PDB file of C-alpha atoms in Angstrom:
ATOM      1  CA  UNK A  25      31.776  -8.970  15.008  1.00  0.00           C
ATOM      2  CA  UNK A  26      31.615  -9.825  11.148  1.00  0.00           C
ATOM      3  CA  UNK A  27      32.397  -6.885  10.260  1.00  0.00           C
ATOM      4  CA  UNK A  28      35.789  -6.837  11.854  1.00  0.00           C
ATOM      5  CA  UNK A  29      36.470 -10.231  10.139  1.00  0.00           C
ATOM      6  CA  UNK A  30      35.363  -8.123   6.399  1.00  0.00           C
ATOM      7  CA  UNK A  31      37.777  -5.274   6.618  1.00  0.00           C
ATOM      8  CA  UNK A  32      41.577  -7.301   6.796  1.00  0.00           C
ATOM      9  CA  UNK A  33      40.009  -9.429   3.912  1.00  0.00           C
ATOM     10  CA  UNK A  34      39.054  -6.318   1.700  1.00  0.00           C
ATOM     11  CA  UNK A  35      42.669  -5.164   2.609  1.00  0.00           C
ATOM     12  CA  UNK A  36      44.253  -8.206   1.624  1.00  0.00           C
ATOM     13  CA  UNK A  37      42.393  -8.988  -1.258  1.00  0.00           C
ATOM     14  CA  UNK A  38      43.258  -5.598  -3.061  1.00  0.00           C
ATOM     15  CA  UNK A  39      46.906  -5.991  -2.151  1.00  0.00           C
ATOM     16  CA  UNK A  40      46.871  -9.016  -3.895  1.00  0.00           C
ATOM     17  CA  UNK A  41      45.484  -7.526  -6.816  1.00  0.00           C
ATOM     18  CA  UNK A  42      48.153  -4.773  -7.540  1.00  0.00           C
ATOM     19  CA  UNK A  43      51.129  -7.348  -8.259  1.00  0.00           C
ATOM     20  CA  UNK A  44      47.920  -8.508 -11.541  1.00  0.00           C
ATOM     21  CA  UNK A  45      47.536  -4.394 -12.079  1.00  0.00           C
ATOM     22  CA  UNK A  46      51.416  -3.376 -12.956  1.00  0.00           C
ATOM     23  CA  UNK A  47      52.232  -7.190 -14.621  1.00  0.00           C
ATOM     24  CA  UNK A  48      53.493  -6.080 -17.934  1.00  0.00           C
ATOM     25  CA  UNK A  49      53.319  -8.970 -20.559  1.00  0.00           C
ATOM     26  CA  UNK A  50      57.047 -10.478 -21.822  1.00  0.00           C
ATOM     27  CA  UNK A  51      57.986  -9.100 -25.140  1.00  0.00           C
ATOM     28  CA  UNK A  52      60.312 -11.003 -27.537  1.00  0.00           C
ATOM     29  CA  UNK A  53      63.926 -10.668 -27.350  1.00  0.00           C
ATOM     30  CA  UNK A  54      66.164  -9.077 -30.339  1.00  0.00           C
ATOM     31  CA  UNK A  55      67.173 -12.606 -30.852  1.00  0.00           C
ATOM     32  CA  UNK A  56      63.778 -14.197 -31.283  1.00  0.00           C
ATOM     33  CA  UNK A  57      62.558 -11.219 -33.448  1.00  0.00           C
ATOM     34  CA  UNK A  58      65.415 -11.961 -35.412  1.00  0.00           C
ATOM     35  CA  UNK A  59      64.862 -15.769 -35.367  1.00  0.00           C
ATOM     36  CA  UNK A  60      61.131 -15.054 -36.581  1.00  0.00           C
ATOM     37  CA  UNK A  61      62.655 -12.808 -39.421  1.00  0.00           C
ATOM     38  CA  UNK A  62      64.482 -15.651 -40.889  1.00  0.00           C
ATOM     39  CA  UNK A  63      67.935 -14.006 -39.706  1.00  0.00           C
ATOM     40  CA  UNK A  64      69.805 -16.786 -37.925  1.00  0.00           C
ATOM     41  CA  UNK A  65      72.645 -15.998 -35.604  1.00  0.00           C
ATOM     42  CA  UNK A  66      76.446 -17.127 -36.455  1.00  0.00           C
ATOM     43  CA  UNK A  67      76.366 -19.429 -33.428  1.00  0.00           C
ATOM     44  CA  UNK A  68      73.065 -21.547 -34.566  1.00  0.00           C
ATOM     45  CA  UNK A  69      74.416 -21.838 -37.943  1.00  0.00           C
ATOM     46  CA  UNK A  70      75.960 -25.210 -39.104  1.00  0.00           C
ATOM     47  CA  UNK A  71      77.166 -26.260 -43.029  1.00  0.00           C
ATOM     48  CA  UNK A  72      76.604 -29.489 -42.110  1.00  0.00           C
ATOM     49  CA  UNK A  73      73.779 -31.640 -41.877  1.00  0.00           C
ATOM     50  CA  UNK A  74      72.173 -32.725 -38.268  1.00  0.00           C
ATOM     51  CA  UNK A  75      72.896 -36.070 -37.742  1.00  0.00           C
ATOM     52  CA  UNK A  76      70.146 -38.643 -37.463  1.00  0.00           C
ATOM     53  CA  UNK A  77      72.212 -40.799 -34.966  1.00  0.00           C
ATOM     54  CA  UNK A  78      72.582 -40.798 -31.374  1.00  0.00           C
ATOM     55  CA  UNK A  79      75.843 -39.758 -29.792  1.00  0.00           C
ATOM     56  CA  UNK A  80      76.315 -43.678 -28.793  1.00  0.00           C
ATOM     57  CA  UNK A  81      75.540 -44.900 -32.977  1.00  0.00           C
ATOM     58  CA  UNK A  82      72.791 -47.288 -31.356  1.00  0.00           C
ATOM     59  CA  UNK A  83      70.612 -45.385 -34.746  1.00  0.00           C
ATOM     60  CA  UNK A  84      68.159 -43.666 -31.688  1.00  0.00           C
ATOM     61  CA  UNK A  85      68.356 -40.054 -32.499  1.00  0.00           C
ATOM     62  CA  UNK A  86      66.348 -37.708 -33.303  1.00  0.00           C
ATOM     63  CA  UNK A  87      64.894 -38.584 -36.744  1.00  0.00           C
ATOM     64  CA  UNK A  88      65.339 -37.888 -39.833  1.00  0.00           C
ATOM     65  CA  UNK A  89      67.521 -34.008 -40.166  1.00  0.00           C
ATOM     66  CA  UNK A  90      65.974 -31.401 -42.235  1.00  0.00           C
ATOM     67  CA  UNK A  91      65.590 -31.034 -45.769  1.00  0.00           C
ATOM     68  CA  UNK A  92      67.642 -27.976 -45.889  1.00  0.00           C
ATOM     69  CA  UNK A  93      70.239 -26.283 -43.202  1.00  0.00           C
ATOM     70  CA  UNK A  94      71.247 -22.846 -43.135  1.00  0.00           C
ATOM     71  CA  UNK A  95      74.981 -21.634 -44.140  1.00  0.00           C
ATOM     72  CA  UNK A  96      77.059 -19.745 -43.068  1.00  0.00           C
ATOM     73  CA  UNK A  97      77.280 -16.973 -44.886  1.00  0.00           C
ATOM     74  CA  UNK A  98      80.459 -16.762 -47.470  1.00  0.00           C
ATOM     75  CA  UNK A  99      83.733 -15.482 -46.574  1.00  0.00           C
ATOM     76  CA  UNK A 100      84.057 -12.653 -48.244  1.00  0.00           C
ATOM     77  CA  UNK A 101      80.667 -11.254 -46.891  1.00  0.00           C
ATOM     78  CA  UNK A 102      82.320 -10.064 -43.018  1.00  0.00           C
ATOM     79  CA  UNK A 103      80.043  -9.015 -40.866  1.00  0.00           C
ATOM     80  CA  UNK A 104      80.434  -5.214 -38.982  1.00  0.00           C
ATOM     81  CA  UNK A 105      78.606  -3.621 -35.811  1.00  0.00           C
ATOM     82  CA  UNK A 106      78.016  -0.240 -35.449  1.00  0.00           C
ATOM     83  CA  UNK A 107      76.546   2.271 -33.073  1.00  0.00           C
ATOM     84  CA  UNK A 108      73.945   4.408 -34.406  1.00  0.00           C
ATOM     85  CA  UNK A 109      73.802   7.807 -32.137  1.00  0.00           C
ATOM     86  CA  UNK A 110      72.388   8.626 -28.933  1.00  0.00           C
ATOM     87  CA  UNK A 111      68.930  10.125 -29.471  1.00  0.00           C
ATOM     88  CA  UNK A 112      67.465  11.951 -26.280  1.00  0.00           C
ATOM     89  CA  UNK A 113      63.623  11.820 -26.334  1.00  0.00           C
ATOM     90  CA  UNK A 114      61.574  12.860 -22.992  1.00  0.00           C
ATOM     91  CA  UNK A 115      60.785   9.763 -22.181  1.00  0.00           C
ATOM     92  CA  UNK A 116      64.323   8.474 -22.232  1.00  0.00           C
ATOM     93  CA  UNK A 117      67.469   7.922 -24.600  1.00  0.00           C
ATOM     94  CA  UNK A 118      67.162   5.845 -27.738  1.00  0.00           C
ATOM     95  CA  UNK A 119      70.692   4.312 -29.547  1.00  0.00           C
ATOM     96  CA  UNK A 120      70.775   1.198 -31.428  1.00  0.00           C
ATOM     97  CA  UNK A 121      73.982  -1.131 -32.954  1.00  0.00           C
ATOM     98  CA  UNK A 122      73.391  -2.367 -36.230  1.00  0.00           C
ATOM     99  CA  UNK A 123      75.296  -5.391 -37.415  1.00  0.00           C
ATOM    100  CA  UNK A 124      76.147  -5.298 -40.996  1.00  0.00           C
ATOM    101  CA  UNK A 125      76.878  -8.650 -43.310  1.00  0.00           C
ATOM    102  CA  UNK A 126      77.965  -7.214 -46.994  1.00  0.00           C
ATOM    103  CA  UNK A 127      75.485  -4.438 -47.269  1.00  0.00           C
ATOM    104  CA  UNK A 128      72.463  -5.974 -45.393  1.00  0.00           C
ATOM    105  CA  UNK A 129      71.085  -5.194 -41.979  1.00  0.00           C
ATOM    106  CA  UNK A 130      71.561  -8.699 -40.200  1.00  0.00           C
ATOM    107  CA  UNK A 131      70.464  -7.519 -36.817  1.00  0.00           C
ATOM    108  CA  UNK A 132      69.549  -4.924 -34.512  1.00  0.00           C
ATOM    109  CA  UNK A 133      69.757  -4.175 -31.147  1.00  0.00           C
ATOM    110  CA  UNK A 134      68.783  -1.554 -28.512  1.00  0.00           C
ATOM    111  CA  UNK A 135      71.882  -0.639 -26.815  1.00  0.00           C
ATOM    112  CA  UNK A 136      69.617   2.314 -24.662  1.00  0.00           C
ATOM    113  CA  UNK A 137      65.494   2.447 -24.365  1.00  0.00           C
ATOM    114  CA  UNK A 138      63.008   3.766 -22.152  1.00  0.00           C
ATOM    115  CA  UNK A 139      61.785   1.629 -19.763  1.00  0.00           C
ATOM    116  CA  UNK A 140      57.949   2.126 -20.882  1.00  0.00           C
ATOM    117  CA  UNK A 141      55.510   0.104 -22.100  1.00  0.00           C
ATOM    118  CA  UNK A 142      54.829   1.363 -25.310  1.00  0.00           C
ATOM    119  CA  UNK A 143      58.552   0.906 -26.223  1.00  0.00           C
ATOM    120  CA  UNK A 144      58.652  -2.383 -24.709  1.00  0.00           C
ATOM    121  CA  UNK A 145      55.819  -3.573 -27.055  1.00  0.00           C
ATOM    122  CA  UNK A 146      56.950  -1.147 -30.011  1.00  0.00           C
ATOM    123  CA  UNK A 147      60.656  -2.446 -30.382  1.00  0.00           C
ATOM    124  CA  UNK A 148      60.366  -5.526 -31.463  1.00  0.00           C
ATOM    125  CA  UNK A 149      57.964  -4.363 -34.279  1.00  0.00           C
ATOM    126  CA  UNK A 150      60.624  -1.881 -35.215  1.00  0.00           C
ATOM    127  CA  UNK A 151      63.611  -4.235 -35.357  1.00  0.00           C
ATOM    128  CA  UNK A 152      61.280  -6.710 -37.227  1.00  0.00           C
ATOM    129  CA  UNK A 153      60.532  -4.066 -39.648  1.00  0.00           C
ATOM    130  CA  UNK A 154      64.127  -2.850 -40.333  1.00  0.00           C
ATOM    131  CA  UNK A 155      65.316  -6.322 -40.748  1.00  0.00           C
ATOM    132  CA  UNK A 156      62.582  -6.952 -43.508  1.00  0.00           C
ATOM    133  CA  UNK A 157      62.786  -3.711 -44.985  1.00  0.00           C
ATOM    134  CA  UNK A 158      67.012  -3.509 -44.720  1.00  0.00           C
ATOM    135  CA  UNK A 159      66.867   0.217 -44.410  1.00  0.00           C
ATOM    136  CA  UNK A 160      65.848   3.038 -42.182  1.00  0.00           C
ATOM    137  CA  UNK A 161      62.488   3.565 -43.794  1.00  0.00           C
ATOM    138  CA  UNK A 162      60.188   2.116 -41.028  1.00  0.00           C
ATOM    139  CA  UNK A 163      56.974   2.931 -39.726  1.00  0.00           C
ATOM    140  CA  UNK A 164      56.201   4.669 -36.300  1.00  0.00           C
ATOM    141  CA  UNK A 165      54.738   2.444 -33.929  1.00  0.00           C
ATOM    142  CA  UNK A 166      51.498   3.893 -32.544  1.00  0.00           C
ATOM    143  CA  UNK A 167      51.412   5.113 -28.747  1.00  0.00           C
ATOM    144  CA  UNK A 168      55.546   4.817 -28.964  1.00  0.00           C
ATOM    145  CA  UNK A 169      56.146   7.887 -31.717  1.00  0.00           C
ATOM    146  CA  UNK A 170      58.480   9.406 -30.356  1.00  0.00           C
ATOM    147  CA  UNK A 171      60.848   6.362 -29.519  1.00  0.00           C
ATOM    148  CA  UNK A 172      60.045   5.237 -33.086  1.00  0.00           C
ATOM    149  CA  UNK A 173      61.314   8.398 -34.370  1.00  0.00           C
ATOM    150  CA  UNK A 174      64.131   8.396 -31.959  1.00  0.00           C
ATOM    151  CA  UNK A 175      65.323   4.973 -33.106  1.00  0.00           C
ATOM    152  CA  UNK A 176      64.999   6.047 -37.197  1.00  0.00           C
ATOM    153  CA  UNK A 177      67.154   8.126 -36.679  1.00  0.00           C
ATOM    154  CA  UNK A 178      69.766   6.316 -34.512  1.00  0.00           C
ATOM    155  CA  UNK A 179      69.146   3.902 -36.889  1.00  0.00           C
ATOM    156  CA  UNK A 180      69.916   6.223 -39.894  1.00  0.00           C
ATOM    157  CA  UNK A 181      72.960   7.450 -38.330  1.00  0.00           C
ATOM    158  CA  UNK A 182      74.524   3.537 -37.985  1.00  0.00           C
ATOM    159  CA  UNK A 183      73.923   3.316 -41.573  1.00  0.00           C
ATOM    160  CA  UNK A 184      75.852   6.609 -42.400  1.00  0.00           C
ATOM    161  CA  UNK A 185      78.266   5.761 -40.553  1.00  0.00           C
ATOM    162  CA  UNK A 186      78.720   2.384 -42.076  1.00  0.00           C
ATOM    163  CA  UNK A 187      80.506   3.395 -45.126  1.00  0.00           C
ATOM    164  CA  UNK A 188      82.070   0.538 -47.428  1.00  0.00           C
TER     165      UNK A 188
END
């Protein structure tokens, strides 16, 4: 009679291992790769100083503000997006937007990706890269070469088409 008992546990027990089999770990976001790059977008920055006050002045806030805040930057430095190309690959279609503030890269995104997990762990390596490096000239990302390549040149072709 055990024996019965032993098979519907073995059954259930594997079925809930798969779900821990296909869990695919979260990668960062263009923003926070950005963030971690030092790039900070227009919406988080401020020219003025955090205030040390609560709302209600009763001098309970949240301590003493930075030493230094980030800027906007200045006027004459307006910021453009553009589309690099669509890049087929076999694995799926590659196109990023670049966003452009005087003639650095500010940001990048992936407008199309596969939906694999070597290009969900490779991207935000290669958008890290390109913001450091301000050009196309980026590394492949190993066990995602083709969607590194793919996105080079996407990349490239935003650039091109930037003009000035």
């Amino acid at each position: 009679m055990k024996i019965h008992r032993a098979i519907p546990v073995a059954v259930l027990s594997v079925a809930g291992l798969v779900p821990l089999w296909q869990y695919e770990a979260h990668t960062a976001s263009t923003t926070e790769v950005a963030a971690e790059a030092g790039v900070v977008p227009e919406a988080q920055t401020s020219s003025e100083a955090p205030s040390a006050t609560a709302p209600d002045g009763s001098g309970y806030g949240t301590g003493t503000p930075p030493a230094t805040t980030t800027t906007k930057p200045p006027a004459t430095a307006a910021a453009k997006t553009v589309n690099g190309k669509l890049v087929k690959t076999v694995h799926g279609d590659v196109q990023v937007q670049v966003t452009f503030t005087g003639n650095k890269i500010t940001a990048v995104k992936l407008l199309k990706q596969p939906n694999t997990g070597p290009t969900k762990s490779a991207v935000p390596t290669l958008i890290e890269e390109t913001l450091q490096a301000g050009t196309a000239d980026v590394d492949s990302v190993s066990g995602a070469t083709q969607t590194s390549e793919a996105y080079v040149q996407s990349l490239q072709s935003a650039i091109d088409a930037r003009g000035n």
